[in-house]
Short mmCIF file of N, CA and C in Angstrom, two decimals:
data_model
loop_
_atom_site.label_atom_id
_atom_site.label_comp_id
_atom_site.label_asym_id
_atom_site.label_seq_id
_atom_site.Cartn_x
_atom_site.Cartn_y
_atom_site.Cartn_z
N UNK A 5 5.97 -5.31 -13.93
CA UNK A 5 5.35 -4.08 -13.48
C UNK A 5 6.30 -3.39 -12.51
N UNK A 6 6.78 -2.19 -12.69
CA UNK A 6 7.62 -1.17 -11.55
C UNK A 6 5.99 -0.54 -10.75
N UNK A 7 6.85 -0.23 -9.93
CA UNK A 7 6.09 0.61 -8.97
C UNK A 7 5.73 2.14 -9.64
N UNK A 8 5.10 3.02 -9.33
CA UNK A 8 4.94 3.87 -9.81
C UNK A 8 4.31 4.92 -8.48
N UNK A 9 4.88 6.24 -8.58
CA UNK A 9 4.51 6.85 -6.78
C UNK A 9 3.30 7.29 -7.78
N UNK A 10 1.90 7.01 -7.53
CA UNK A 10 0.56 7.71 -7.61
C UNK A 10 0.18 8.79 -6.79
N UNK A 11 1.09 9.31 -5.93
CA UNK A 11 0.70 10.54 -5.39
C UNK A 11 1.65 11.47 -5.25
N UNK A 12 1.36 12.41 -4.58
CA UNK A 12 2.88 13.19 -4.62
C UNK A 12 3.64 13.04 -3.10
N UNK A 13 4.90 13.33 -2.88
CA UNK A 13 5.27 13.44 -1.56
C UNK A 13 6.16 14.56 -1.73
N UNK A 14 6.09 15.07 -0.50
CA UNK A 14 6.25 16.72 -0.61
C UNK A 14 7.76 16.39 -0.19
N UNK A 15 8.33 17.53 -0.85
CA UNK A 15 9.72 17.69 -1.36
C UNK A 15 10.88 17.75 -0.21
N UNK A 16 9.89 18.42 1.31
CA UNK A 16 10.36 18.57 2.18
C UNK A 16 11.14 17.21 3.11
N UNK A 17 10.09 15.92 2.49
CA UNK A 17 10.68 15.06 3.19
C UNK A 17 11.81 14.50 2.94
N UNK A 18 12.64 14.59 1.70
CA UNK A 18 13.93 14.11 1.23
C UNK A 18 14.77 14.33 1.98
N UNK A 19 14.67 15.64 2.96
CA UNK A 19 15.67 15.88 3.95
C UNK A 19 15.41 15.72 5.63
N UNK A 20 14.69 14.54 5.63
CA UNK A 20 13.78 14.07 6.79
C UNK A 20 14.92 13.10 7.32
N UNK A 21 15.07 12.64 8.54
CA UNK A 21 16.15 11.73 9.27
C UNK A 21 15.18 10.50 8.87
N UNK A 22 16.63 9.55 8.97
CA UNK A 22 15.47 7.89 8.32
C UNK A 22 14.74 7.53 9.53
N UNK A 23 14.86 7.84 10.97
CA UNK A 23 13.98 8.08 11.77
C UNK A 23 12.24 8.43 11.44
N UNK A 24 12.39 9.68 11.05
CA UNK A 24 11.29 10.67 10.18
C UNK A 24 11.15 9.64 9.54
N UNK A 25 11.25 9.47 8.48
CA UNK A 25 11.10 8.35 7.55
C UNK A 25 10.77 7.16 7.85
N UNK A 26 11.00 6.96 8.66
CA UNK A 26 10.49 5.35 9.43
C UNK A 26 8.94 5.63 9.74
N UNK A 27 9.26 6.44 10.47
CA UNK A 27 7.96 6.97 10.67
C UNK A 27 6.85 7.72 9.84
N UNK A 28 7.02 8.15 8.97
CA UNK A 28 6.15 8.37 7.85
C UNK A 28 5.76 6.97 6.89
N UNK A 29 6.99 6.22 6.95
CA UNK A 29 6.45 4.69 5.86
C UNK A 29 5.40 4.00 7.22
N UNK A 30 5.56 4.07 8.21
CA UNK A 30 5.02 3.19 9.13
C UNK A 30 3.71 3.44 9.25
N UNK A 31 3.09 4.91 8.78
CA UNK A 31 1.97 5.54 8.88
C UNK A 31 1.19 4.91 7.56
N UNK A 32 1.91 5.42 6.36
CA UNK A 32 1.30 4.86 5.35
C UNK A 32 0.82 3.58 4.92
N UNK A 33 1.83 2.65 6.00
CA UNK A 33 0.94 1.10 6.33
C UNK A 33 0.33 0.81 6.60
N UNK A 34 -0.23 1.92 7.51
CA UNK A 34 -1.17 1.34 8.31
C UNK A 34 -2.05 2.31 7.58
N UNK A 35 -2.05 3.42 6.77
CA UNK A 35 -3.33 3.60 6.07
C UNK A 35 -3.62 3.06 5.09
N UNK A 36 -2.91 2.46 4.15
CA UNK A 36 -3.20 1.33 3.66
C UNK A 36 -4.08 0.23 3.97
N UNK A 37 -3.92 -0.30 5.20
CA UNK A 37 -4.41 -1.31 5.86
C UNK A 37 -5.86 -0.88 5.76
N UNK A 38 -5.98 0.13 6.45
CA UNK A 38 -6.97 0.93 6.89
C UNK A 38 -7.96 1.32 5.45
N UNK A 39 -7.69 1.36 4.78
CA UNK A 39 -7.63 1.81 3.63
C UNK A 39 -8.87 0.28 3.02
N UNK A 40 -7.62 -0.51 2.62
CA UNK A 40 -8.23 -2.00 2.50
C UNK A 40 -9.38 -3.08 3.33
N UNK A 41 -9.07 -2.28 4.41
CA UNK A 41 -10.15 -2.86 5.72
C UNK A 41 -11.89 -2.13 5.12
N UNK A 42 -11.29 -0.89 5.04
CA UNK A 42 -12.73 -0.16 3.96
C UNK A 42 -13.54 -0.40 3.46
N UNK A 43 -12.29 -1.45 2.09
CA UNK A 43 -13.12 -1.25 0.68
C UNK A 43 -13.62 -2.52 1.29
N UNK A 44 -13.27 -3.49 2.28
CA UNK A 44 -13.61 -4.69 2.58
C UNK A 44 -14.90 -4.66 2.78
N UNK A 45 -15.45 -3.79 3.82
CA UNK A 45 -16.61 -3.35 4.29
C UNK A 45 -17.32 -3.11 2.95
N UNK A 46 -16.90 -2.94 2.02
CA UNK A 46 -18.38 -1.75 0.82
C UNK A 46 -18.08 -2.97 -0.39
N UNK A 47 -17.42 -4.14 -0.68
CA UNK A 47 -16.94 -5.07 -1.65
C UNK A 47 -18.38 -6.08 -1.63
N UNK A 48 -19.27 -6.24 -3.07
CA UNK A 48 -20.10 -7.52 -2.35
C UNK A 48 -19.46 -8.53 -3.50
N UNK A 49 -18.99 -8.00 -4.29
CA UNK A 49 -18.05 -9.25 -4.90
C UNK A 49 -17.11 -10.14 -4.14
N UNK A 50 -17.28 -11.40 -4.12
CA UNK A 50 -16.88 -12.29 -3.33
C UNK A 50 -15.21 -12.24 -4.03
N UNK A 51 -15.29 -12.28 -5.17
CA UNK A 51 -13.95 -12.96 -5.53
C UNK A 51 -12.83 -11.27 -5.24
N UNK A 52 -13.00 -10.18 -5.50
CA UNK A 52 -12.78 -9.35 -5.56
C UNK A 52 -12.44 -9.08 -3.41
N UNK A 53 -13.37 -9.34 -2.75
CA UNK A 53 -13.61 -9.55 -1.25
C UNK A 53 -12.56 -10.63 -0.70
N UNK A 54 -11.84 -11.19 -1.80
CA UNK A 54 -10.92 -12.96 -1.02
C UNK A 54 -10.06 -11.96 -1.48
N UNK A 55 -9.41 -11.65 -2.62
CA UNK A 55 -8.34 -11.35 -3.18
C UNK A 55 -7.79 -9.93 -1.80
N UNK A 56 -8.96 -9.18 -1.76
CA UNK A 56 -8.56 -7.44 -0.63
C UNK A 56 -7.96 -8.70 0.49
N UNK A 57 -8.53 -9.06 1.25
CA UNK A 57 -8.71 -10.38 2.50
C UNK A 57 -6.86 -10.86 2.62
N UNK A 58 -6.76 -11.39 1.51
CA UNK A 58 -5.47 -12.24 1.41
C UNK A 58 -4.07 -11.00 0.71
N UNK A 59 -4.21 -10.37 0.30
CA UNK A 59 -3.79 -8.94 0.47
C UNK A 59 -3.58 -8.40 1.91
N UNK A 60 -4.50 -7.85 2.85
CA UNK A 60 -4.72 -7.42 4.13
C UNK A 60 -3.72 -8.14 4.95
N UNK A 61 -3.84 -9.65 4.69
CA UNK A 61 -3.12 -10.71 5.66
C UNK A 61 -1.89 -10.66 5.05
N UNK A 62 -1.09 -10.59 3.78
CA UNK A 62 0.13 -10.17 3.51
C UNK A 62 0.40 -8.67 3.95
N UNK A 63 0.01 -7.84 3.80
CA UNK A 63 0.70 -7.11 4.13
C UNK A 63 0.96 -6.50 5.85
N UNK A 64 -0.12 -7.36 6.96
CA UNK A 64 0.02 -7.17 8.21
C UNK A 64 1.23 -8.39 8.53
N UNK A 65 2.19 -8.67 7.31
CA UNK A 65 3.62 -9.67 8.02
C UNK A 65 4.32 -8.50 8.00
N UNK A 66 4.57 -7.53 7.13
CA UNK A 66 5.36 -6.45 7.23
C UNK A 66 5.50 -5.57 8.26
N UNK A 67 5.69 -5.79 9.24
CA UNK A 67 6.00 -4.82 10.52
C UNK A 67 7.23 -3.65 10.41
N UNK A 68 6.70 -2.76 9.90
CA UNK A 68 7.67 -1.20 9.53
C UNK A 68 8.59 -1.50 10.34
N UNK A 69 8.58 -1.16 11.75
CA UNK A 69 9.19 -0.78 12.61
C UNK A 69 10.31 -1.94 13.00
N UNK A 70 10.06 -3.05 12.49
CA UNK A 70 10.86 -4.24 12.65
C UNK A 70 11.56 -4.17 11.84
N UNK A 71 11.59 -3.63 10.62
CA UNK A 71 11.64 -4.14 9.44
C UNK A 71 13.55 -2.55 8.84
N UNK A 72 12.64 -1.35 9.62
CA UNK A 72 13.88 -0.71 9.56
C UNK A 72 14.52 -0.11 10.97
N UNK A 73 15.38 0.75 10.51
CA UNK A 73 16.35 1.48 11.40
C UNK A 73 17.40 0.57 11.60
N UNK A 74 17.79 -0.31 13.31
CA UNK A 74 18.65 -1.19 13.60
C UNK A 74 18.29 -2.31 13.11
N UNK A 75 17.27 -2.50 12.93
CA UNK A 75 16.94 -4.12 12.03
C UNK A 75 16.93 -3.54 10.23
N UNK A 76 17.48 -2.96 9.53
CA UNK A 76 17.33 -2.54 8.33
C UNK A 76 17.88 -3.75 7.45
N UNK A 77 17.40 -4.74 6.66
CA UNK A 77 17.90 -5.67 5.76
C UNK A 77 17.84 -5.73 4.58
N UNK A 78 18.57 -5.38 3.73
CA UNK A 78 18.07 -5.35 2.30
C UNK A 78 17.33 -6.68 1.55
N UNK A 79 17.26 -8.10 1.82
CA UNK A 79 16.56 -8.34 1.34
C UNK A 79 14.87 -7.72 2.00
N UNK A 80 14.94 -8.02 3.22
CA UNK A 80 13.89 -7.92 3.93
C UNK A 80 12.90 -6.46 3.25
N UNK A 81 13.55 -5.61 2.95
CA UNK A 81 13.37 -4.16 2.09
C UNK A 81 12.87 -4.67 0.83
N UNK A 82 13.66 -5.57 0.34
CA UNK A 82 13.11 -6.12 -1.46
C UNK A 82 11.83 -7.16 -1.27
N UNK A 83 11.60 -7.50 -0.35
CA UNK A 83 10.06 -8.25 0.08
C UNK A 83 9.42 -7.24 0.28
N UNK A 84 9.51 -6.28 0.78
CA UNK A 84 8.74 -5.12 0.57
C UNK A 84 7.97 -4.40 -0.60
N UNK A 85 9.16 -4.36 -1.36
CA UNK A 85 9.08 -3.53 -2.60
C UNK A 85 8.21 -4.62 -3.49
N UNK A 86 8.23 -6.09 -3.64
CA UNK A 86 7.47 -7.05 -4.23
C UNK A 86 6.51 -7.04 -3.59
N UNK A 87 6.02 -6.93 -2.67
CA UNK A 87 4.89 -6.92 -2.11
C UNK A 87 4.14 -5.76 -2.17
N UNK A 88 4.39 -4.71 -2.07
CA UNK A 88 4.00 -3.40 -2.86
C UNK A 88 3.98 -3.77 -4.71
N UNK A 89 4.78 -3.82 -5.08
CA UNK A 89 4.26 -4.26 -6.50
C UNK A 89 3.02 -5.17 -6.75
N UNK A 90 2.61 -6.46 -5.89
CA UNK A 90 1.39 -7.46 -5.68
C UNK A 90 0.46 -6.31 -5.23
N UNK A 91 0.73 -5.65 -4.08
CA UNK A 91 -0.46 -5.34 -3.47
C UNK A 91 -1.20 -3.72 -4.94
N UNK A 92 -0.27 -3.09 -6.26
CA UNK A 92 -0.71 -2.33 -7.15
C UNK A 92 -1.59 -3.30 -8.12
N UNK A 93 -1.21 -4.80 -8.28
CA UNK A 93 -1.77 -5.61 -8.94
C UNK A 93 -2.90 -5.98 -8.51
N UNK A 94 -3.24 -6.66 -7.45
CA UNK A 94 -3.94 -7.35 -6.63
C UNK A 94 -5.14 -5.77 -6.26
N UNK A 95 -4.81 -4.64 -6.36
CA UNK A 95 -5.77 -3.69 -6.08
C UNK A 95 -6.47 -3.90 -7.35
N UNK A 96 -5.84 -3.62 -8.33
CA UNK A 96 -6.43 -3.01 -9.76
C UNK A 96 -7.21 -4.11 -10.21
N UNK A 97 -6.87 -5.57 -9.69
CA UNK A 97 -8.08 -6.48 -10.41
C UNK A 97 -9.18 -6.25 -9.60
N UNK A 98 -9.25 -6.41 -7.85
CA UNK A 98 -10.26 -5.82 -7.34
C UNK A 98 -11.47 -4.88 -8.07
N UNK A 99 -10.56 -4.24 -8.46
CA UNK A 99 -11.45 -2.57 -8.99
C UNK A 99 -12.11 -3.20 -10.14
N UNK A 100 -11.33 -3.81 -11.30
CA UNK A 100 -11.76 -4.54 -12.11
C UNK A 100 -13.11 -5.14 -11.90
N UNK A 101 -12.66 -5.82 -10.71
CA UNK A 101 -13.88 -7.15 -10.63
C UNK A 101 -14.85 -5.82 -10.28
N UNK A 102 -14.82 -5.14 -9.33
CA UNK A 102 -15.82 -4.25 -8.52
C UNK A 102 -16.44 -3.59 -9.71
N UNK A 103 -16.08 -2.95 -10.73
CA UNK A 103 -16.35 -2.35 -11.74
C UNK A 103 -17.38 -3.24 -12.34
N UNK A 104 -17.32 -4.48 -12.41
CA UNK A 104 -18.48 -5.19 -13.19
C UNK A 104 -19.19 -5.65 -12.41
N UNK A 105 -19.38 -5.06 -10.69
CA UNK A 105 -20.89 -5.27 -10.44
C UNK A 105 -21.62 -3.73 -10.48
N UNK A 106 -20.98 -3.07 -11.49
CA UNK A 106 -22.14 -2.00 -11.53
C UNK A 106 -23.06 -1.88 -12.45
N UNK A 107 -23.22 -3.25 -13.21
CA UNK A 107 -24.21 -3.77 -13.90
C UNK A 107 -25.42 -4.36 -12.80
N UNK A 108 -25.16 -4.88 -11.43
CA UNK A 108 -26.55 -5.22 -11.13
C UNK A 108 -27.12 -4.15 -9.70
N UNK A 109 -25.99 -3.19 -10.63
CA UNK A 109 -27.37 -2.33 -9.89
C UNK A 109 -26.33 -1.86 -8.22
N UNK A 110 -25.18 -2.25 -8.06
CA UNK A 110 -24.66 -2.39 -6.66
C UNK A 110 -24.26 -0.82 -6.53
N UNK A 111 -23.84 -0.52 -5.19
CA UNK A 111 -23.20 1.13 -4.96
C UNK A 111 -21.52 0.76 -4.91
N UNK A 112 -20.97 0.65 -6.45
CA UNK A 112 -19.79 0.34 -6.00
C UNK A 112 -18.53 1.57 -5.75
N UNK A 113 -18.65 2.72 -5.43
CA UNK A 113 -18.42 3.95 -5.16
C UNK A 113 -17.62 4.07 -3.81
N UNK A 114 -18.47 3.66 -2.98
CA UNK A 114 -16.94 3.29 -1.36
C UNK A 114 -16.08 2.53 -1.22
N UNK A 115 -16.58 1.17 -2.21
CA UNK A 115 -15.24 0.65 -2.49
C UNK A 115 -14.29 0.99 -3.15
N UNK A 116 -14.59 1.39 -4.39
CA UNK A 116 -13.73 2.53 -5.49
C UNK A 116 -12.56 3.49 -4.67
N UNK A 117 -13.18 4.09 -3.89
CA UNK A 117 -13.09 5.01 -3.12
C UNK A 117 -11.86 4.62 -1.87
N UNK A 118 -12.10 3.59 -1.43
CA UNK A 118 -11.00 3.37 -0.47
C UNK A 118 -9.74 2.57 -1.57
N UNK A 119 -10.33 1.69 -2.35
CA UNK A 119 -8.83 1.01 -2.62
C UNK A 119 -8.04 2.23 -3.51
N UNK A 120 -8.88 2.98 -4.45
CA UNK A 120 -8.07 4.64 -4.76
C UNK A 120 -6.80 4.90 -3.57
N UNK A 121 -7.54 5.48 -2.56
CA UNK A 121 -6.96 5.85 -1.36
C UNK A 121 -5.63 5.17 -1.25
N UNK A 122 -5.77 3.64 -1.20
CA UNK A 122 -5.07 2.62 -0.32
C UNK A 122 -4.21 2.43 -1.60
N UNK A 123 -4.64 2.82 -3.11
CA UNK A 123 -3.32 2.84 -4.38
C UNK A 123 -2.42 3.78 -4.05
N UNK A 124 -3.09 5.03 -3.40
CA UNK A 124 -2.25 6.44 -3.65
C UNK A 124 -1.25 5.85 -2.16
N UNK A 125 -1.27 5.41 -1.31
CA UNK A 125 -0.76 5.35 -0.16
C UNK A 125 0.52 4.56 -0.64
N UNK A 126 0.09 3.56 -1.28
CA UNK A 126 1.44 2.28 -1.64
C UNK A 126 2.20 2.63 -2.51
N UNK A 127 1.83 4.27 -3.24
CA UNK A 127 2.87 4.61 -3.91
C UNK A 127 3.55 5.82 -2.91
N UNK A 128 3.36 6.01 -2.22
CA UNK A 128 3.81 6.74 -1.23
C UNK A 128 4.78 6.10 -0.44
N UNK A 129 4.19 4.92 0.08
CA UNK A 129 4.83 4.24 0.69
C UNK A 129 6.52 3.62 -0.10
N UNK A 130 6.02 3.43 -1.27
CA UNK A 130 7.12 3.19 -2.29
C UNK A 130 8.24 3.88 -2.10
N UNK A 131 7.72 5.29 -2.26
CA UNK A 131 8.24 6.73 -2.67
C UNK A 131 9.69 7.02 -1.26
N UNK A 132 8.74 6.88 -0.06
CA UNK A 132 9.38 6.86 0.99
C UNK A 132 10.14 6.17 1.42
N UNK A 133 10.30 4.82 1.22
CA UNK A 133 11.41 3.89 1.14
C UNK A 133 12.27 4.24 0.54
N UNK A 134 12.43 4.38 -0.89
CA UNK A 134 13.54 4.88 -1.49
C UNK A 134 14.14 5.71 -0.90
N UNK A 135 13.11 7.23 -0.63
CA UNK A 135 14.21 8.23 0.37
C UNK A 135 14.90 7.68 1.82
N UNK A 136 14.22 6.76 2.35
CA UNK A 136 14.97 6.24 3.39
C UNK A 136 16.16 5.53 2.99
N UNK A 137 16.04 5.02 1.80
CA UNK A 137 17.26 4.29 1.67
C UNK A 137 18.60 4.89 1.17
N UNK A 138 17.99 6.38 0.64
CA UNK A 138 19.40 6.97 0.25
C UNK A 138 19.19 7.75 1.60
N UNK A 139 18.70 7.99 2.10
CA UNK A 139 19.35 8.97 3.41
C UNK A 139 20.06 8.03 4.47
N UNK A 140 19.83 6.67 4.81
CA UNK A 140 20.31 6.17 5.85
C UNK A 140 21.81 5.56 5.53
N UNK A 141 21.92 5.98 3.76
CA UNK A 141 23.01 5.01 3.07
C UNK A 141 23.06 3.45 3.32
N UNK A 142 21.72 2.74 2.87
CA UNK A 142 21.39 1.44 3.05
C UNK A 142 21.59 1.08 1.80
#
């Protein structure tokens, strides 16, 4: 599975300092997070509820701000990018599972609703790495 940007990112940021850029991927982490913390709240599927959970806890090892500028590492960047690829997988079975409790009757609609959100973010987040990486020449 490649990554795929699910949302758009505006054109303006390609010419953003990897500063800027640090700071825009660092945002999208944490709405992500935020994002996943959500659907956590509105999930009554258990198995679907472990999988968001253990997701959440991988991706709070990724510390943006550690992770680029003077600390910039290319593998450390390619744990990224795999972990963004898990976390497009690891959403979509969620939804999966969530999708088949709308047979007993559940409101599965806020959960829907945030991990959407928290898909469109990780392709953003995707999106923005790359431009950081050709602007900082990493």
């Amino acid at each position: 599975m490649t990554l795929q940007n699910t949302s758009t990112i505006s054109p303006e940021l390609e010419n953003n300092s990897p500063e800027e850029l640090s700071n825009n991927i660092n945002s999208c982490h944490s709405f992500i997070r935020e994002n996943l913390t959500n659907a956590m709240d509105n999930i009554q599927n258990e198995d679907a509820k472990n999988r968001i959970q253990e997701l959440i806890e991988a991706h709070n090892r990724f510390l943006i701000t550690d992770m680029l500028g003077e600390n910039n590492d290319p593998n450390t960047i390619f744990l990224l990018y795999e972990h963004l690829e898990n976390a497009i997988k690891t959403i979509d079975e969620a939804r999966g599972l969530i999708s088949n409790d709308i047979n007993t009757g559940e409101d599965t609609k806020p959960a829907e609703d945030s991990l959407k959100q928290a898909l469109d973010c990780v392709g953003q987040e995707n999106s923005l790495i790359k431009m950081y990486e050709e602007n900082s020449g990493k």
